[in-house]
PDB file of C-alpha atoms in Angstrom:
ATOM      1  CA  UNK A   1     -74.719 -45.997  16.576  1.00  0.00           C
ATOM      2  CA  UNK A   2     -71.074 -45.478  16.924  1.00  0.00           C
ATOM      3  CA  UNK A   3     -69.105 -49.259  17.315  1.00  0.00           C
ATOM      4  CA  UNK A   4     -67.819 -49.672  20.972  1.00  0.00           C
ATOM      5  CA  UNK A   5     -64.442 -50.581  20.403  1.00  0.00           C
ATOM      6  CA  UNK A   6     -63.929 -46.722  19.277  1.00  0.00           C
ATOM      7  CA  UNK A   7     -65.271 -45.870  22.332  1.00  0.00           C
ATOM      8  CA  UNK A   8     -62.757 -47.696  24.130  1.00  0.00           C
ATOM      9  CA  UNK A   9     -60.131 -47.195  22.298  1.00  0.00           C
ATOM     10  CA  UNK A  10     -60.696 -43.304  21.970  1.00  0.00           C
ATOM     11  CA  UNK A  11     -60.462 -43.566  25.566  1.00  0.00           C
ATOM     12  CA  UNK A  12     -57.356 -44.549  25.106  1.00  0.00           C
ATOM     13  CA  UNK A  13     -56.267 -42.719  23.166  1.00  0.00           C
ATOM     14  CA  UNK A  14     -57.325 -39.503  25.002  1.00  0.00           C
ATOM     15  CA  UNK A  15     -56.842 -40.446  28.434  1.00  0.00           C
ATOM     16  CA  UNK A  16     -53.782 -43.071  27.903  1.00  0.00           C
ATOM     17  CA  UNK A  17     -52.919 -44.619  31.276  1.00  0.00           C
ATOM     18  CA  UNK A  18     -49.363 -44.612  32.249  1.00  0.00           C
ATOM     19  CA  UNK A  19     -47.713 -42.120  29.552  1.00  0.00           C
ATOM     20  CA  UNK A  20     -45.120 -40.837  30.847  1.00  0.00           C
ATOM     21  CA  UNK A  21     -41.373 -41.382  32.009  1.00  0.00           C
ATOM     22  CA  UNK A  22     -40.832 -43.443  35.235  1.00  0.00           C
ATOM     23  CA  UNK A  23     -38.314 -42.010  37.011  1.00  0.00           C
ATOM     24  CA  UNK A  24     -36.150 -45.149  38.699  1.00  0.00           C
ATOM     25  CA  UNK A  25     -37.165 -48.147  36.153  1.00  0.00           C
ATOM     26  CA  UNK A  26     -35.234 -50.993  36.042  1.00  0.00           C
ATOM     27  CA  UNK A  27     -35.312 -51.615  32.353  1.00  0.00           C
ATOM     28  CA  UNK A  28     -36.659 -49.640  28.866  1.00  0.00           C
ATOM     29  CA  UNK A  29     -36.429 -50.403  25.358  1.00  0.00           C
ATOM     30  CA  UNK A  30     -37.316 -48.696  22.377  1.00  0.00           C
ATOM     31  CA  UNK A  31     -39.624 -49.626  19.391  1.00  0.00           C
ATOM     32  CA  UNK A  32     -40.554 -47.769  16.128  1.00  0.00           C
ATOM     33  CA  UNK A  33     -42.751 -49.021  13.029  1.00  0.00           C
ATOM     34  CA  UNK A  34     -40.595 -49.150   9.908  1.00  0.00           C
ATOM     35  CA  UNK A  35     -43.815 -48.509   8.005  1.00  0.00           C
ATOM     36  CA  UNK A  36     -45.689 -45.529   9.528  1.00  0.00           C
ATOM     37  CA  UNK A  37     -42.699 -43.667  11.672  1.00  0.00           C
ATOM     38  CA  UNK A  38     -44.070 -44.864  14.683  1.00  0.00           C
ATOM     39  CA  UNK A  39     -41.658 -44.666  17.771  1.00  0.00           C
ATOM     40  CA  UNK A  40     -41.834 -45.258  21.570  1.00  0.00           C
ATOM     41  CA  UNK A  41     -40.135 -45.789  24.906  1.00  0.00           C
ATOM     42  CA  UNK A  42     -41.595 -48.537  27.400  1.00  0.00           C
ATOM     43  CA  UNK A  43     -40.278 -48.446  30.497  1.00  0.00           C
ATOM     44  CA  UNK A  44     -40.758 -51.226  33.581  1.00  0.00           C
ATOM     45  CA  UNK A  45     -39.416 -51.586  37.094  1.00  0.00           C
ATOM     46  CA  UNK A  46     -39.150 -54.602  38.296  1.00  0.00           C
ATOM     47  CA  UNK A  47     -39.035 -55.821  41.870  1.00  0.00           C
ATOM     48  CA  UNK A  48     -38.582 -59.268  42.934  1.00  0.00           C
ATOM     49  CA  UNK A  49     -39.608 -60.905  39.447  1.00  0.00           C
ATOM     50  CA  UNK A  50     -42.711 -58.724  39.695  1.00  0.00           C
ATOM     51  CA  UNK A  51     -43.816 -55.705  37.291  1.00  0.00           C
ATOM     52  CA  UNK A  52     -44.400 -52.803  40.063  1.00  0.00           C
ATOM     53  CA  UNK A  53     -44.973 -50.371  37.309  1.00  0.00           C
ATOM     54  CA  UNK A  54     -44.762 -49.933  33.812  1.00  0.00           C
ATOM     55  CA  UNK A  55     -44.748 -46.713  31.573  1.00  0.00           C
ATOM     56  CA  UNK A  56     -44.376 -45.452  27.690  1.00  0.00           C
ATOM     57  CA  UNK A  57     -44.054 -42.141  26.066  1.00  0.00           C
ATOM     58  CA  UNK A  58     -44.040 -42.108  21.987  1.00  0.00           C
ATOM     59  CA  UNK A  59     -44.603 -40.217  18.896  1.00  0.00           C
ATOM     60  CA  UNK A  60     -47.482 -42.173  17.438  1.00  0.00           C
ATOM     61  CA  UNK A  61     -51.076 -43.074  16.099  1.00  0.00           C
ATOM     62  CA  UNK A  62     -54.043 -43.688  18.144  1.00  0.00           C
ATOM     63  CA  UNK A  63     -53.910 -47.694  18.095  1.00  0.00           C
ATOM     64  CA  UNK A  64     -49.923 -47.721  18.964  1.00  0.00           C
ATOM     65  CA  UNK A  65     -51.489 -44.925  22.055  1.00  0.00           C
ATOM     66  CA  UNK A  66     -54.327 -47.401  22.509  1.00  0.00           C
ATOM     67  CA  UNK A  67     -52.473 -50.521  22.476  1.00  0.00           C
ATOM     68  CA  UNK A  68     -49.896 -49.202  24.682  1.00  0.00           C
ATOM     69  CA  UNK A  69     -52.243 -47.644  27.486  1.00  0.00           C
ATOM     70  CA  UNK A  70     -54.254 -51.329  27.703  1.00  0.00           C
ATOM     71  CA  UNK A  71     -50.440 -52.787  27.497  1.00  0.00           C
ATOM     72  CA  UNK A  72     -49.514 -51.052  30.515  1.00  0.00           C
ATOM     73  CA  UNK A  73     -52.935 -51.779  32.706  1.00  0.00           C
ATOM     74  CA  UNK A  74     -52.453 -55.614  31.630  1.00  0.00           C
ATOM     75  CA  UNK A  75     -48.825 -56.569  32.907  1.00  0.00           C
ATOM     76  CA  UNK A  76     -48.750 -54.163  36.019  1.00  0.00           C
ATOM     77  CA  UNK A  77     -48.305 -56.218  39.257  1.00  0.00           C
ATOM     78  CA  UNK A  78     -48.132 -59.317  37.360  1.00  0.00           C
ATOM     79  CA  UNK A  79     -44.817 -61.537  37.507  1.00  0.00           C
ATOM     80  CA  UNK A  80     -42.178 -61.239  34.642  1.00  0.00           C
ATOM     81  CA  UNK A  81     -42.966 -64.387  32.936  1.00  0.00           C
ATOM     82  CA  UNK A  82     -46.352 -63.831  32.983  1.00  0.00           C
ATOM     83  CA  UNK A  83     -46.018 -60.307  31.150  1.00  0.00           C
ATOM     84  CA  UNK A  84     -44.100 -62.461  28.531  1.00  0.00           C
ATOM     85  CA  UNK A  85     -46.822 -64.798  28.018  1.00  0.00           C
ATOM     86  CA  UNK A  86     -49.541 -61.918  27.574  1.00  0.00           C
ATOM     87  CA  UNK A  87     -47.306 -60.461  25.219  1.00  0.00           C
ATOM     88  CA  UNK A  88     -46.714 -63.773  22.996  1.00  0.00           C
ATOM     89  CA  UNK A  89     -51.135 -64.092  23.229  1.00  0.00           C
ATOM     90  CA  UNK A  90     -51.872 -60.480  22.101  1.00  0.00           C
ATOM     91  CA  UNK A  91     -49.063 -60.922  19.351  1.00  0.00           C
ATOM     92  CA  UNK A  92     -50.518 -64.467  18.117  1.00  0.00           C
ATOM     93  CA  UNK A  93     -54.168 -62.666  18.600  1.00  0.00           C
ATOM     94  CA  UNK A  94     -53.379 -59.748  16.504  1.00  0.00           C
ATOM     95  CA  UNK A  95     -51.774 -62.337  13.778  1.00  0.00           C
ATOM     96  CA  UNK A  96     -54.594 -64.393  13.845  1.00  0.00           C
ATOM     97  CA  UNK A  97     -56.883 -63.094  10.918  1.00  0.00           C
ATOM     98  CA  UNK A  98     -59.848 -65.662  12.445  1.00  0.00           C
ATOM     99  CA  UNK A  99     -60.039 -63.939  15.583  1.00  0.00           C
ATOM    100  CA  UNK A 100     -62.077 -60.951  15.230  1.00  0.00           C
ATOM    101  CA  UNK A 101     -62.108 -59.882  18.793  1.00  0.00           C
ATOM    102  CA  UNK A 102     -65.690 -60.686  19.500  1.00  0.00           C
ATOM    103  CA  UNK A 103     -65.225 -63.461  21.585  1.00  0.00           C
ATOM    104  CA  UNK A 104     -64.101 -60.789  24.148  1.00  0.00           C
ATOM    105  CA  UNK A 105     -65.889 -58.191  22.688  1.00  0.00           C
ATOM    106  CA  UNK A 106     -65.649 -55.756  25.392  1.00  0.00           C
ATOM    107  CA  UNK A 107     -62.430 -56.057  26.531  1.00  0.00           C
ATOM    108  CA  UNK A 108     -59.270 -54.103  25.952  1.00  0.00           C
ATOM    109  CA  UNK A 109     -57.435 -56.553  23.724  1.00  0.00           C
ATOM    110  CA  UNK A 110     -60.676 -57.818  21.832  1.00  0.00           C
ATOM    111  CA  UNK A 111     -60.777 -54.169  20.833  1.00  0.00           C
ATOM    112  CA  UNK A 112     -57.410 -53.718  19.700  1.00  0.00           C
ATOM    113  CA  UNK A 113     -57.606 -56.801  18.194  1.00  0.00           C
ATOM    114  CA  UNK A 114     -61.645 -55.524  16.136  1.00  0.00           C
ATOM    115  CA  UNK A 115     -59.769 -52.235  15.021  1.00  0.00           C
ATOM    116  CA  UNK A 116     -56.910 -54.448  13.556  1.00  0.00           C
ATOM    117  CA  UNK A 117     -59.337 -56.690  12.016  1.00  0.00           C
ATOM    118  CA  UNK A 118     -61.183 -53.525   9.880  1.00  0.00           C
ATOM    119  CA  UNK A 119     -57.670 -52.059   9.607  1.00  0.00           C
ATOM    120  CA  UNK A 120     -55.279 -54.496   8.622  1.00  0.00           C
ATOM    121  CA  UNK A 121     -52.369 -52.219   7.931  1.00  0.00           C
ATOM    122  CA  UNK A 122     -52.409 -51.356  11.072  1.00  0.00           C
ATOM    123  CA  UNK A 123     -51.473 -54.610  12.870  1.00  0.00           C
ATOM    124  CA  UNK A 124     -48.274 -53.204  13.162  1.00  0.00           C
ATOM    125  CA  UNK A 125     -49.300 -50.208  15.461  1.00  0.00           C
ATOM    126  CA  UNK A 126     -50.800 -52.441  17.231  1.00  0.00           C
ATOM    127  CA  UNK A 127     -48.210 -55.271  18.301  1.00  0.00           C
ATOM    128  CA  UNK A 128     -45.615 -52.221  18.411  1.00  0.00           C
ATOM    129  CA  UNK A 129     -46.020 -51.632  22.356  1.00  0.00           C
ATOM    130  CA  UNK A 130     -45.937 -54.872  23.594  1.00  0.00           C
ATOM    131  CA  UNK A 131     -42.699 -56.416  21.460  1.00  0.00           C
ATOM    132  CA  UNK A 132     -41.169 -53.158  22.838  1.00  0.00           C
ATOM    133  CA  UNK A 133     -42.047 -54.046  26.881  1.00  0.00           C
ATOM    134  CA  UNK A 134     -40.932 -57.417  25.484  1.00  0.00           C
ATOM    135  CA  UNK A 135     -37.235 -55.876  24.523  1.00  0.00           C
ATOM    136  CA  UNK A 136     -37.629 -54.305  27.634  1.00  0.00           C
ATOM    137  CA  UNK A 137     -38.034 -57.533  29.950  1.00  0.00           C
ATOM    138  CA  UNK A 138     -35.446 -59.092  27.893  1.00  0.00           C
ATOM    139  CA  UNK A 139     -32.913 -56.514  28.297  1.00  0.00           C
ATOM    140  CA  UNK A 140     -32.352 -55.721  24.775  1.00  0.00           C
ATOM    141  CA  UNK A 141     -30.419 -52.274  24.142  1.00  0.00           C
ATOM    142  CA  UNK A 142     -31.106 -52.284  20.187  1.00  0.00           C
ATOM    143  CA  UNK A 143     -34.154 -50.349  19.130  1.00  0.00           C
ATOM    144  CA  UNK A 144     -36.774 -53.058  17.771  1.00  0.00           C
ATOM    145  CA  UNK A 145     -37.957 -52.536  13.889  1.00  0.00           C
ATOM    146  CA  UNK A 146     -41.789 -53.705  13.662  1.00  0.00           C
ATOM    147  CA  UNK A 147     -41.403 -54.085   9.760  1.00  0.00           C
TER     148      UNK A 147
END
């Protein structure tokens, strides 16, 4: 019996909401892992203090794709500062080696966070969206370095 965070993350992966450019967005910033090569765009508009939409594109493994397709559904519609604080949880969730996801075991993050846990190397990947759509909300024009 296959685990079901693959499932959910392979559908993802495969079907990744929100790849693509958005033509008109208010802010983008790039990311790349220093480790693996991984690199990607996130792009956001923002309207009133408000994320209206939110898009990436990149050149990278299945739990960067993953992690940024869940990313995108999570902060969309929801204000600025909120978007920041889901960012700092998933980061602190992801660094947290006692949280193994389960406590949300069916949910998006909980499975980024499960993958992470049986792939530690691969924290990286999956904190790589969202400090990117961080950089993004904060203006920054420097690439970010995941290292």
């Amino acid at each position: 019996m296959q685990n079901p965070y693959d499932d959910l993350l392979m559908e993802h992966i495969k079907n990744a909401r929100n790849y693509r450019v958005l033509d008109g967005a208010s802010a983008s910033a790039s990311g790349a892992n220093a480790l693996c090569g991984d690199g990607m765009t996130v792009y956001v508009r923002v309207e009133d203090g408000r994320i209206e939409d939110v898009a990436f594109q990149c050149e990278c493994c299945g739990v960067s794709m993953a992690s940024a397709s869940i990313m995108t559904q999570a902060v969309l519609g929801v204000c600025v500062e909120e978007a920041k604080a889901r960012v700092t949880s998933f980061v602190a969730r992801v660094a947290d080696k006692a949280d193994t996801g389960r406590r949300d075991a069916y949910s998006p993050q909980g499975a980024v966070v499960a993958t992470v846990r049986q792939y530690p190397i691969r924290s990286r990947c999956a904190v790589l969206p969202w400090l990117t759509l961080e950089a993004a909300l904060d203006g920054s024009p420097e690439t970010i370095y995941v290292r």
